[in-house]
Tab-separated table of C-alpha atoms and ligand atoms in Angstrom:
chain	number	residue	atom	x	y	z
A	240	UNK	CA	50.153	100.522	29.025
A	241	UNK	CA	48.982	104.308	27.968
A	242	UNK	CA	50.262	106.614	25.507
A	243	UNK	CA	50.787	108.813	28.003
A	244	UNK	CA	53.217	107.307	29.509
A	245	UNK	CA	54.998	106.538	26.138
A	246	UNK	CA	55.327	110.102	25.198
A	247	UNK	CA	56.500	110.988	29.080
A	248	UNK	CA	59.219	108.201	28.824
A	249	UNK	CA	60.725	109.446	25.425
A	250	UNK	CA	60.274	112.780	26.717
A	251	UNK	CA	62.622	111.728	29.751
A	252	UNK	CA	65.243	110.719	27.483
A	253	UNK	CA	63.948	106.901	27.954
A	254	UNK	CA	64.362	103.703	25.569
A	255	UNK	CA	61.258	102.249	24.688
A	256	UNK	CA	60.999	98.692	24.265
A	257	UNK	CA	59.453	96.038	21.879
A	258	UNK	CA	56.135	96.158	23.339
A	259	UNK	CA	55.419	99.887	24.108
A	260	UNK	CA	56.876	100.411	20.001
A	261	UNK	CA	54.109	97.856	19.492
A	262	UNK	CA	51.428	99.446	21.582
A	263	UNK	CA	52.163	102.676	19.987
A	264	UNK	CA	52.192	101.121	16.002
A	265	UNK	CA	49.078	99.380	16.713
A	266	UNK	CA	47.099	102.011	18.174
A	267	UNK	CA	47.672	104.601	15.474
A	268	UNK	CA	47.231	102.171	12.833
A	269	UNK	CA	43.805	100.909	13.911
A	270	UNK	CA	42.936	104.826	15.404
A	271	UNK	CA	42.758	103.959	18.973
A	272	UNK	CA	45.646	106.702	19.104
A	273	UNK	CA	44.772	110.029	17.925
A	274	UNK	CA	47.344	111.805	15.398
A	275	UNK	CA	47.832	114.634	18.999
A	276	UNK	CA	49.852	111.760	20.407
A	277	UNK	CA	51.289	110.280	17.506
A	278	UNK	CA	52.111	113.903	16.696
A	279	UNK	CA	54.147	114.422	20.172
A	280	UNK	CA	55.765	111.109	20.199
A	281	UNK	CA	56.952	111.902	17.015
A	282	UNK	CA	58.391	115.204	17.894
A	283	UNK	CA	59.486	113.211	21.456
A	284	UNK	CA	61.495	111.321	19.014
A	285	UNK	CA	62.417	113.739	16.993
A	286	UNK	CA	64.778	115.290	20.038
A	287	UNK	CA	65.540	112.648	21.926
A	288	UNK	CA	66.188	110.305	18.863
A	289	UNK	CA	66.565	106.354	18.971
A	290	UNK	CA	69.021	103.659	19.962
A	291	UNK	CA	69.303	101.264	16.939
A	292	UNK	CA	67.358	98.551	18.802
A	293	UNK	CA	64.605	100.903	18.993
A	294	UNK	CA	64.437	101.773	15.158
A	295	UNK	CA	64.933	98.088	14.521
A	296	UNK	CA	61.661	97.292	16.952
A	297	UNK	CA	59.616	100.263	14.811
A	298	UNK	CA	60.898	99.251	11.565
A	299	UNK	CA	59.235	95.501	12.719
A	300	UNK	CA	56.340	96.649	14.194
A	301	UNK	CA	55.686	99.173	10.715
A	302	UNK	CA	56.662	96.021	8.635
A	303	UNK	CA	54.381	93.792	10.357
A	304	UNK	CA	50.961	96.774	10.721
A	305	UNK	CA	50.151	95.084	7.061
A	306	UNK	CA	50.405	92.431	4.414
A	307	UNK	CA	53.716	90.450	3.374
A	308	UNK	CA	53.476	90.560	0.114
A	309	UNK	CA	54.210	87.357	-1.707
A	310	UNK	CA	55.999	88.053	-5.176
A	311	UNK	CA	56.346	84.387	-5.884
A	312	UNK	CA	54.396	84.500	-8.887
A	313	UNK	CA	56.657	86.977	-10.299
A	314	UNK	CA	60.122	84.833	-12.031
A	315	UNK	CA	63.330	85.860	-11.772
A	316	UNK	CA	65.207	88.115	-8.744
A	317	UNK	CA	62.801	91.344	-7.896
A	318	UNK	CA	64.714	94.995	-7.570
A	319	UNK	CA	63.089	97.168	-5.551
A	320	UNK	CA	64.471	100.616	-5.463
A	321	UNK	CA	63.858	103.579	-3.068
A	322	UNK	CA	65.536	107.391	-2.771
A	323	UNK	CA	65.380	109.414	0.588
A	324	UNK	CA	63.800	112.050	-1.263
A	325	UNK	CA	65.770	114.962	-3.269
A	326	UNK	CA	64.387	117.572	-5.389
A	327	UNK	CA	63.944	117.139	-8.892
A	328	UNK	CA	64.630	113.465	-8.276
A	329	UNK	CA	62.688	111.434	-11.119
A	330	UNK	CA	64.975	108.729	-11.127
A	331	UNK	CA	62.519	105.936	-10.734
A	332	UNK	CA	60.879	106.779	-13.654
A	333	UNK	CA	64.128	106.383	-15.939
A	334	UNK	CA	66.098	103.498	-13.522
A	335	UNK	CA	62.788	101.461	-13.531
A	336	UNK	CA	62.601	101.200	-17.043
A	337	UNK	CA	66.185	100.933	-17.978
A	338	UNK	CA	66.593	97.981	-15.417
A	339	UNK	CA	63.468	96.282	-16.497
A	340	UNK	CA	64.837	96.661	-20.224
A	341	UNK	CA	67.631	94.860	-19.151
A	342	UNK	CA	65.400	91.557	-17.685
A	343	UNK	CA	65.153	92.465	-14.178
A	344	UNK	CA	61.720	92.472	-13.122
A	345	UNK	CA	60.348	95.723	-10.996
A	346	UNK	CA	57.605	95.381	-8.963
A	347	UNK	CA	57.602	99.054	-6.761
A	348	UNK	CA	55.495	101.109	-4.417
A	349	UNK	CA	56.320	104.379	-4.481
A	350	UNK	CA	55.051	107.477	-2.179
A	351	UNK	CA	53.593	110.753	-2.454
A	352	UNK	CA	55.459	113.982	-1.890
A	353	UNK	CA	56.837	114.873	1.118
A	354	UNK	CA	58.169	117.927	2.737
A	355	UNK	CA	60.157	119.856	-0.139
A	356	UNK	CA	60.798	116.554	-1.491
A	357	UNK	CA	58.489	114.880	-4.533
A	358	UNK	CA	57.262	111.879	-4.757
A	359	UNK	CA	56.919	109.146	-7.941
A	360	UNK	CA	52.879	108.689	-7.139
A	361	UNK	CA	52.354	112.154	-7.722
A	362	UNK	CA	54.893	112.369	-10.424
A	363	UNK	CA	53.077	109.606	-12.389
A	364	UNK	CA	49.634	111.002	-11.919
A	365	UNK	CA	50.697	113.859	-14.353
A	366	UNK	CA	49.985	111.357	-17.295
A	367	UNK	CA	46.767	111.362	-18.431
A	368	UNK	CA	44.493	107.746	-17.490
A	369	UNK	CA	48.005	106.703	-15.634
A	370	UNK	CA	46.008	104.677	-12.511
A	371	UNK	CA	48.776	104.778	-9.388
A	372	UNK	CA	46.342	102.293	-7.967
A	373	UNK	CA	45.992	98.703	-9.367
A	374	UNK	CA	45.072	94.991	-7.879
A	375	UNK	CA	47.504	92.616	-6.220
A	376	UNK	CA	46.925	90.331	-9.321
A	377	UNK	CA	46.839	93.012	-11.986
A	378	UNK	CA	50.363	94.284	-10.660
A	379	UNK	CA	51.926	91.061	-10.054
A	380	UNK	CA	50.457	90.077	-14.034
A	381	UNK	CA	51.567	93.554	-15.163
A	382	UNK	CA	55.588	92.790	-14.067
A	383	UNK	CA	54.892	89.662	-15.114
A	384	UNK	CA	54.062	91.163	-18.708
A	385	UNK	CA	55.708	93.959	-19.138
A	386	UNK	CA	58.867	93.438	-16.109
A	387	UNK	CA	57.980	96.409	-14.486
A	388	UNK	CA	54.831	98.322	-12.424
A	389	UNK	CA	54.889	101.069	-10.295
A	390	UNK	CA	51.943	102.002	-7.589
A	391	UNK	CA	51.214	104.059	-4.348
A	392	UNK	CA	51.509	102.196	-1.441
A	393	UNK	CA	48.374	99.963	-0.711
A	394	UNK	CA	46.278	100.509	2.612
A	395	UNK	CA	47.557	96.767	3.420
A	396	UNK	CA	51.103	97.483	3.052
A	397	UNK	CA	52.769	99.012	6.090
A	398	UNK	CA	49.604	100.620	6.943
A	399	UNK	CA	51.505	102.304	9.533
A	400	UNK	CA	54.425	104.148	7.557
A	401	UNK	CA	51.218	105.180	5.191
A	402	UNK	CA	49.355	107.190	8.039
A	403	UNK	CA	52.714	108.492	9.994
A	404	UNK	CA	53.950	109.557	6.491
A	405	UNK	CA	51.681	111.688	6.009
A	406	UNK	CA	51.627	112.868	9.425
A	407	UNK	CA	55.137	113.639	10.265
A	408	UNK	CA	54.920	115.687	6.375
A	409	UNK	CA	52.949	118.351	8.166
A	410	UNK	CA	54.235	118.038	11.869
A	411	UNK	CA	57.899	118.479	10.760
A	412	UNK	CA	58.887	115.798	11.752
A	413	UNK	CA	60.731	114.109	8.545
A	414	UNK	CA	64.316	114.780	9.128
A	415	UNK	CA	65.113	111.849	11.605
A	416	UNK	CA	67.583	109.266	11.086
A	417	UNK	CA	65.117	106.100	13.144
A	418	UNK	CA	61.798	107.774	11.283
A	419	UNK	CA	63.363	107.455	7.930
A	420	UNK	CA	64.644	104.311	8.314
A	421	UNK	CA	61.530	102.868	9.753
A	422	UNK	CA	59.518	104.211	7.108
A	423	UNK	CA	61.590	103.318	4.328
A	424	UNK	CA	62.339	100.032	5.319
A	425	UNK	CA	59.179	98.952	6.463
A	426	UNK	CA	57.565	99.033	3.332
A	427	UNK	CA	60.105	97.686	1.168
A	428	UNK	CA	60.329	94.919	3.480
A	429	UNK	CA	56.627	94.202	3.356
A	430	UNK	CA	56.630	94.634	-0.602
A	431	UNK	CA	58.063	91.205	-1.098
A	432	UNK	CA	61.249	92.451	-3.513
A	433	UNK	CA	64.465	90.175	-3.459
A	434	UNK	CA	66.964	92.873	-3.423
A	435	UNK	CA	66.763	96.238	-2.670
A	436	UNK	CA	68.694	99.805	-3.826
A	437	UNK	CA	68.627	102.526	-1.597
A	438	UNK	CA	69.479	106.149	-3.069
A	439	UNK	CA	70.488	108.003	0.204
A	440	UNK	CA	70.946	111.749	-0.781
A	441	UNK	CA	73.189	113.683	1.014
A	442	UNK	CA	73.071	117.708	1.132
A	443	UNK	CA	70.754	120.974	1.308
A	444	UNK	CA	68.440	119.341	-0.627
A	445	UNK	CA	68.034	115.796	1.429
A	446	UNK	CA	66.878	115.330	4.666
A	447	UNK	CA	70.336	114.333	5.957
A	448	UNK	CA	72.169	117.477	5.134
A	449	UNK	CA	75.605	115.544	6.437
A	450	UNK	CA	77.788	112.640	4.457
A	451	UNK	CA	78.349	111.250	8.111
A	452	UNK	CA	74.437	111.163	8.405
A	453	UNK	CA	73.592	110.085	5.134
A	454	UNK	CA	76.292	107.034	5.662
A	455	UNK	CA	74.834	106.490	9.011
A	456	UNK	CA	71.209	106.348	7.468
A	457	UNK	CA	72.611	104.041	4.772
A	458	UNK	CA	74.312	101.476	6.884
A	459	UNK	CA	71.545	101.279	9.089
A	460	UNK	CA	69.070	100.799	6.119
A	461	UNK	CA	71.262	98.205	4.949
A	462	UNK	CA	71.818	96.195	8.268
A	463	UNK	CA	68.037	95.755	8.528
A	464	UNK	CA	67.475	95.221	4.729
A	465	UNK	CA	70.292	92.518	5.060
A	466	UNK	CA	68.978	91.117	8.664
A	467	UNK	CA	65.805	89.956	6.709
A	468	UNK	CA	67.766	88.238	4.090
A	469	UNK	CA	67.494	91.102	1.590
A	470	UNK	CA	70.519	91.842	-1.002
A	471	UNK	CA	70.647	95.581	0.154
A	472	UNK	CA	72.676	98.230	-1.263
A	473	UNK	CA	72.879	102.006	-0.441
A	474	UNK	CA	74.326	104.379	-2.656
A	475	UNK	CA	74.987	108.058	-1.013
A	476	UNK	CA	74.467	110.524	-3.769
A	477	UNK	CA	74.757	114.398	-4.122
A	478	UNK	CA	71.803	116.452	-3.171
A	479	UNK	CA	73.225	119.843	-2.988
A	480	UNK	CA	71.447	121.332	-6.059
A	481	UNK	CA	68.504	119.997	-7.915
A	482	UNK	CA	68.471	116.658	-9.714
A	483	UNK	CA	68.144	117.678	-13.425
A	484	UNK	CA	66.484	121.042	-14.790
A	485	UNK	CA	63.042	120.349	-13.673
A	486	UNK	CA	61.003	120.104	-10.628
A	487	UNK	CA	57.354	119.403	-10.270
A	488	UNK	CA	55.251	116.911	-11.367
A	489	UNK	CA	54.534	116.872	-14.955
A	490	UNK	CA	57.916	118.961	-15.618
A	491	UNK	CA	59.593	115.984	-14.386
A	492	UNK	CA	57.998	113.609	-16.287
A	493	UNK	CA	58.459	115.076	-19.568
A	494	UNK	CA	62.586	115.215	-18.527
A	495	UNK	CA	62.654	111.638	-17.615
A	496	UNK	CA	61.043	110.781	-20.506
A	497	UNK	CA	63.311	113.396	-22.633
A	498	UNK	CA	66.374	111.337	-20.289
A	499	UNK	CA	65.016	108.184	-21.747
A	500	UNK	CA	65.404	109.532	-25.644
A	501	UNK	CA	68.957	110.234	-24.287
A	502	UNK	CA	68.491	114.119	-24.501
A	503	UNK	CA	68.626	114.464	-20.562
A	504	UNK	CA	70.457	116.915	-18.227
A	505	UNK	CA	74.021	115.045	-17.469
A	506	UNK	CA	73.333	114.407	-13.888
A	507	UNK	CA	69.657	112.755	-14.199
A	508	UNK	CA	71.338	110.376	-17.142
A	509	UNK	CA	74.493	109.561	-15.041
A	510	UNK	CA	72.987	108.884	-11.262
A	511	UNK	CA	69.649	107.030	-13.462
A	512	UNK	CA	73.170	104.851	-15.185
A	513	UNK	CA	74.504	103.731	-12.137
A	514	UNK	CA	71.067	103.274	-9.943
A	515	UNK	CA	70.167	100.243	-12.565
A	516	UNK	CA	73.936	99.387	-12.665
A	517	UNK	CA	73.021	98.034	-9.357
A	518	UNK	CA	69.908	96.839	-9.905
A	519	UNK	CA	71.177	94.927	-12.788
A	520	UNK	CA	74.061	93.710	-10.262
A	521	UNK	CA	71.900	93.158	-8.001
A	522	UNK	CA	68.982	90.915	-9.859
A	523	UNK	CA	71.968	89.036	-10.803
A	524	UNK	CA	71.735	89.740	-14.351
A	525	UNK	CA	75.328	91.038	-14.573
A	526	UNK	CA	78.350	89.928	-12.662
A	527	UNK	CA	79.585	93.524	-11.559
A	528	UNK	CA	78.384	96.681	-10.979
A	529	UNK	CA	80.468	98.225	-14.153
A	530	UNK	CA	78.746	95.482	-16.325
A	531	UNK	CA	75.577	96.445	-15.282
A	532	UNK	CA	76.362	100.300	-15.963
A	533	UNK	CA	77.143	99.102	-20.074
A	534	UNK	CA	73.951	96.863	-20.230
A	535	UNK	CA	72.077	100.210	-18.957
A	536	UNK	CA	74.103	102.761	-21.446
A	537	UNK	CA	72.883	99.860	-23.965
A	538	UNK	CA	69.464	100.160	-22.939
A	539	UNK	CA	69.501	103.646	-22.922
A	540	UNK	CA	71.303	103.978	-26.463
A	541	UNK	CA	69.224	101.609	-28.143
A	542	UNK	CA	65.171	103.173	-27.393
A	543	UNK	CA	65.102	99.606	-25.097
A	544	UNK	CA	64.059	101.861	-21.856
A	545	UNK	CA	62.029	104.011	-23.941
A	546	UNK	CA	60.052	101.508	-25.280
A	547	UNK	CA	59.575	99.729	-21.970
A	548	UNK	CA	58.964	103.035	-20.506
A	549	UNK	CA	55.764	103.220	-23.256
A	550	UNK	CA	54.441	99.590	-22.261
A	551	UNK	CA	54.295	100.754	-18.768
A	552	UNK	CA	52.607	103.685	-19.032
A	553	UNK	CA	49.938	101.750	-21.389
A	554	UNK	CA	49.918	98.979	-18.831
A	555	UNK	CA	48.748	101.133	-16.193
A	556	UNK	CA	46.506	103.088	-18.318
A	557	UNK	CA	48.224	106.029	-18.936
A	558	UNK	CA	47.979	107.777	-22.715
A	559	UNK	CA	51.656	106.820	-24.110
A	560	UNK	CA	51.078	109.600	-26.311
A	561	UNK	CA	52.620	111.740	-24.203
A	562	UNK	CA	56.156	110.922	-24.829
A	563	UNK	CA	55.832	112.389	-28.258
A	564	UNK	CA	53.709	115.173	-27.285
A	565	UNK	CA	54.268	117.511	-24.017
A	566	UNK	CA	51.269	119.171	-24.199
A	567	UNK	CA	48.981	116.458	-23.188
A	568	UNK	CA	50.242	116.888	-19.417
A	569	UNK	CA	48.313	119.498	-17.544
A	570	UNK	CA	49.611	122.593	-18.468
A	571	UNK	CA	50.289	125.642	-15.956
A	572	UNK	CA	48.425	129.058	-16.929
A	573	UNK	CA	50.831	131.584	-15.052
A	574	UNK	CA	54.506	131.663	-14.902
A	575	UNK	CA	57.179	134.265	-13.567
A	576	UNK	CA	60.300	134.570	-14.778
A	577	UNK	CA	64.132	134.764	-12.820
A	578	UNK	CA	67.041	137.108	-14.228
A	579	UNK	CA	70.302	136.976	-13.408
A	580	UNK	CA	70.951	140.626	-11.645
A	581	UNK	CA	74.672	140.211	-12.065
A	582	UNK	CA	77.620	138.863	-13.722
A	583	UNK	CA	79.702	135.808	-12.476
A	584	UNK	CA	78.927	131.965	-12.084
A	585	UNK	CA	76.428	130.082	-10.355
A	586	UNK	CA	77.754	129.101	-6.788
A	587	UNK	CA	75.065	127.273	-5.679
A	588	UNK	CA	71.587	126.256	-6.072
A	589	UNK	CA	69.784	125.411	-2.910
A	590	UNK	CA	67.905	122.616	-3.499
A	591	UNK	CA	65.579	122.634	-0.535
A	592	UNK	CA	64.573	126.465	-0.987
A	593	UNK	CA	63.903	125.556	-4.634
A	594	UNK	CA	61.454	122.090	-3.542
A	595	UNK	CA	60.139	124.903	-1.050
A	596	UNK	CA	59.197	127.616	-4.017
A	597	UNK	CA	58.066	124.980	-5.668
A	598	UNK	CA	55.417	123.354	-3.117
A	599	UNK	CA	54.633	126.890	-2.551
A	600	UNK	CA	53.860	127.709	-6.129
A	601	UNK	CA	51.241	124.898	-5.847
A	602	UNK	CA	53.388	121.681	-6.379
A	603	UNK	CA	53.343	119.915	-3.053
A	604	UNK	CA	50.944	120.107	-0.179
A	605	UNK	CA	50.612	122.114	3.084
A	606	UNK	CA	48.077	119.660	4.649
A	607	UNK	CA	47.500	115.910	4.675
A	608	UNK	CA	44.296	116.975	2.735
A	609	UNK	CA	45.969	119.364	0.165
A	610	UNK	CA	45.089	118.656	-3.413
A	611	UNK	CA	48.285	119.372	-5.784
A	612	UNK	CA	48.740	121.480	-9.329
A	613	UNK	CA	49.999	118.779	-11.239
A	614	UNK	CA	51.551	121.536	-14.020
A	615	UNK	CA	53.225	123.344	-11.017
A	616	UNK	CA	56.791	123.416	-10.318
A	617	UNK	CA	60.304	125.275	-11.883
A	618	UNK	CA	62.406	124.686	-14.772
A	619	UNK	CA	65.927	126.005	-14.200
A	620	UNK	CA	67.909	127.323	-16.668
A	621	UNK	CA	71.757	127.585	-14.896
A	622	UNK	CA	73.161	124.692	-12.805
A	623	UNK	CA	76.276	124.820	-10.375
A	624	UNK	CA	78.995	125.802	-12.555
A	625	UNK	CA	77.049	127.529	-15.289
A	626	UNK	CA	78.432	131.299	-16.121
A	627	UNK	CA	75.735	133.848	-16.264
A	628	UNK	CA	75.331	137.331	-17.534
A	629	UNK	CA	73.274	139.992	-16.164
A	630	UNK	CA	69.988	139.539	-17.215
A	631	UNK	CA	70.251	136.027	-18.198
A	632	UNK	CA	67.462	133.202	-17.110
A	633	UNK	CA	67.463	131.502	-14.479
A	634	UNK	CA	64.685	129.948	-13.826
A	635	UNK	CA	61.149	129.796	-14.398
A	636	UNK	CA	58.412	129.002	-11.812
A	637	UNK	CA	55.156	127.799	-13.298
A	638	UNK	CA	51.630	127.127	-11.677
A	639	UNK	CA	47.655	128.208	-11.974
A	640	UNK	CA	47.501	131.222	-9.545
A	641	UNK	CA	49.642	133.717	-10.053
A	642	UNK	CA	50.063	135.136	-6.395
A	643	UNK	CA	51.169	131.608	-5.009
A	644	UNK	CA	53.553	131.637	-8.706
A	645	UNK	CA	55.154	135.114	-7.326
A	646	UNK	CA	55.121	133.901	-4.107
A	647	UNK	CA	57.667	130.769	-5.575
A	648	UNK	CA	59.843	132.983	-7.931
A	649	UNK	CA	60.628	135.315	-5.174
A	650	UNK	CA	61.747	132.037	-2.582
A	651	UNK	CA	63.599	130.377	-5.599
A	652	UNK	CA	65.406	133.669	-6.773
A	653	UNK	CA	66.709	133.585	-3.245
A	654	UNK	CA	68.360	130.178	-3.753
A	655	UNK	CA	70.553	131.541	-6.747
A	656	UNK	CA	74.409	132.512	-5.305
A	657	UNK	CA	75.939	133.942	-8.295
A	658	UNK	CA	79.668	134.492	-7.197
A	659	UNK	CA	83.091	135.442	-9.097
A	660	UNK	CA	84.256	132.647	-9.514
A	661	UNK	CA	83.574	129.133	-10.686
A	662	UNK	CA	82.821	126.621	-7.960
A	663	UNK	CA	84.768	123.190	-8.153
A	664	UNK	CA	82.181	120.396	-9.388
A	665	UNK	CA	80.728	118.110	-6.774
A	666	UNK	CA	81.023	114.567	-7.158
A	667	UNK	CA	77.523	112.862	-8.028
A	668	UNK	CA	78.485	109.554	-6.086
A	669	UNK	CA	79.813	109.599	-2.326
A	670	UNK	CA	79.962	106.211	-1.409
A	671	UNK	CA	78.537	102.872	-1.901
A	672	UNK	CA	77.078	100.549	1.126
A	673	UNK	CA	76.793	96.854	0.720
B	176	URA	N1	60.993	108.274	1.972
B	176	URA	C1	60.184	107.526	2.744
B	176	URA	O1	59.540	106.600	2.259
B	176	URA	N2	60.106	107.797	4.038
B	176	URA	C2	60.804	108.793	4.617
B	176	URA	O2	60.700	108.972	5.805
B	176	URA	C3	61.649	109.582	3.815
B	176	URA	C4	61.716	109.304	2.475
């Protein structure tokens, strides 16, 4: 077998089988395949896509590239929790806590940035002393603790989805129904949760810009999560304008934590609600969904996910003096500033040209090796909906160099419609896979 011949059969419109997915998955993990032919199988796959059997023989091989991780030690039915990747979407860092606050224990690897999408690891790395990296035993002691601990994903875990992660960022290669799946599901498989909740975005902001795709990428996610004895649910939610006000790292963590004192944009507070409504459901420490959704509101109403939200961030390091005061994040030295040039209402938003302005103003990275400007990112100003008057702000773009800053503002005044009249609202949840 040759990875030739790999590429040349996908390339022919050919179904791999179990072994050749296995040849492939163990060659790039232990770099006996170079990324040039992980990089054109990729793309191979990319166009002539997968058969189901196929993405269920990756997502195994992925699964299997690493550790099993054994969460025994941790009581009580583990949630895991994992979104497609949106812009502006910090949920994590307000669902973890809020389900945790409500006894269900949270034991998560999250990723990096990818694409125009962010990711939690980089997200969290905004707080100053925050480590993203910890020991199997300091994690598993740190949910044990606290209920809930959030890291990158370990070398050992679906060592696999780690390196083709990063390479099908920069090789375009993301939007793909079997690569998504297989990355997704490989890990959380391998991360040794009970239960786990998808968030499958659907719109200009997601990679699956369709609700037929988006369900399709759900189901799928959920048939595998379920074929390993997982509780699995998928929840399709809006991505057609940015989650919340902010996007970038630190920005985002000072509005999930500003979400958590219950002075949050609508959207992040509502889709955070129902995420741990069915994590609660689902760690079996409410009978329904809707029950779940009141012990959250009560979490959230009474400081309960704040004050988790503090004894994680001092459990992992991090300087919980933060929540109180903004300007310990890094802070961004140049900004530029959008106007409104007309009259009217805000049409729409799109999301993926503003996580584009935003990687571009120094957010997210270019190259596997990139390093990121933590204090980069936008603040908007107008959602979908909002009326605006000539002149009014729409959005600021923030970073440390003020070319790449201008660079942003100009790609995210582009994503503004303003139009005559106002748009109807789009609903926040689409559907909801079990
Ligand atoms: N999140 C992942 O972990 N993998 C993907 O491919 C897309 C989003």
């Amino acid at each position: 077998m040759n990875m030739y011949d790999i590429i040349y059969k996908k390339r022919e419109g050919g179904a791999l089988d179990k072994e050749e997915i296995e040849f492939f998955i163990d060659g790039y993990t232990n770099g006996s395949i170079p990324d040039y032919q992980a990089s054109a199988l990729l793309m191979t796959i990319f166009f002539q896509k997968m058969s189901r059997e196929e993405t269920y023989a990756l997502t195994t091989s992925m699964k299997n590239s690493g550790d099993i991780v054994d969460l025994s030690e941790i009581e009580g039915i583990k949630v895991d929790k994992h979104s497609t990747g949106g812009v502006g979407d910090k949920t994590t860092l307000v669902v973890g806590p809020l389900a945790a606050a409500c006894g269900v224990p949270i034991a998560k690897m999250s990723g990096r940035g990818l694409g125009f999408t962010g990711g939690t690891v980089d997200k969290m790395e905004s707080i100053p002393g925050f480590k993203t990296t910890l020991e199997a035993n300091e994690f598993i002691s740190l949910v044990n603790r606290v209920g809930l601990s959030v890291i990158g994903q370990t070398a050992h875990i679906a060592p696999a989805d780690k390196k083709l992660y990063a390479l099908r960022d920069v090789t375009a290669t993301v939007d793909n129904l079997s690569l998504i799946t297989s990355s997704i599901m490989s890990k959380k498989l391998a991360s040794g949760s009970d239960a786990i909740v998808l968030d499958v975005k659907c719109g200009n902001g997601a990679f699956m810009e369709r609700l037929e795709d988006a369900c399709e990428l759900g189901e799928l996610m959920v048939e595998i999560g379920k074929a390993d004895g997982k509780k699995t649910i998928a929840v399709i939610t809006d991505m057609n304008q940015p989650l919340g006000l902010a996007v970038g790292n630190s920005l985002e963590v000072i509005e999930a934590i500003e979400t958590l004192k219950g002075k949050g944009p609508k959207d992040i507070t509502e889709l955070s609600l129902i995420l741990a409504s069915h994590m609660i459901y689902a760690g079996e420490k409410a009978d329904s969904p809707e029950e779940g959704y009141q012990m959250a509101q009560q979490a959230l109403e009474s400081g309960a996910a704040l004050k988790k939200f503090a004894e994680f961030i001092v459990g992992q390091g991090g300087d919980p003096k933060v929540i109180d005061d903004h300007t310990l994040f890094p802070r961004p030295s140049c900004f530029s500033e959008i106007h409104s040039e007309v009259d009217g209402f805000v049409g729409a938003i799109e999301a993926r040209a503003i996580g584009l302005a935003s990687q571009h103003s120094g957010a997210g990275r270019a190259t596997k090796e990139d390093l990121i400007d933590l204090s980069a990112g936008i603040m908007l100003y107008k959602k979908v909906g909002d009326s605006v008057q000539r002149g009014d702000l729409l959005a600021t773009v923030y970073g440390n160099d003020q070319a790449r800053v201008d660079r942003g503002a100009q790609e995210a005044a582009a994503a503004f419609l303003i139009q005559d009249s106002q748009p109807k609202e789009n609903a926040l949840v689409k559907r909801v896979i079990q």
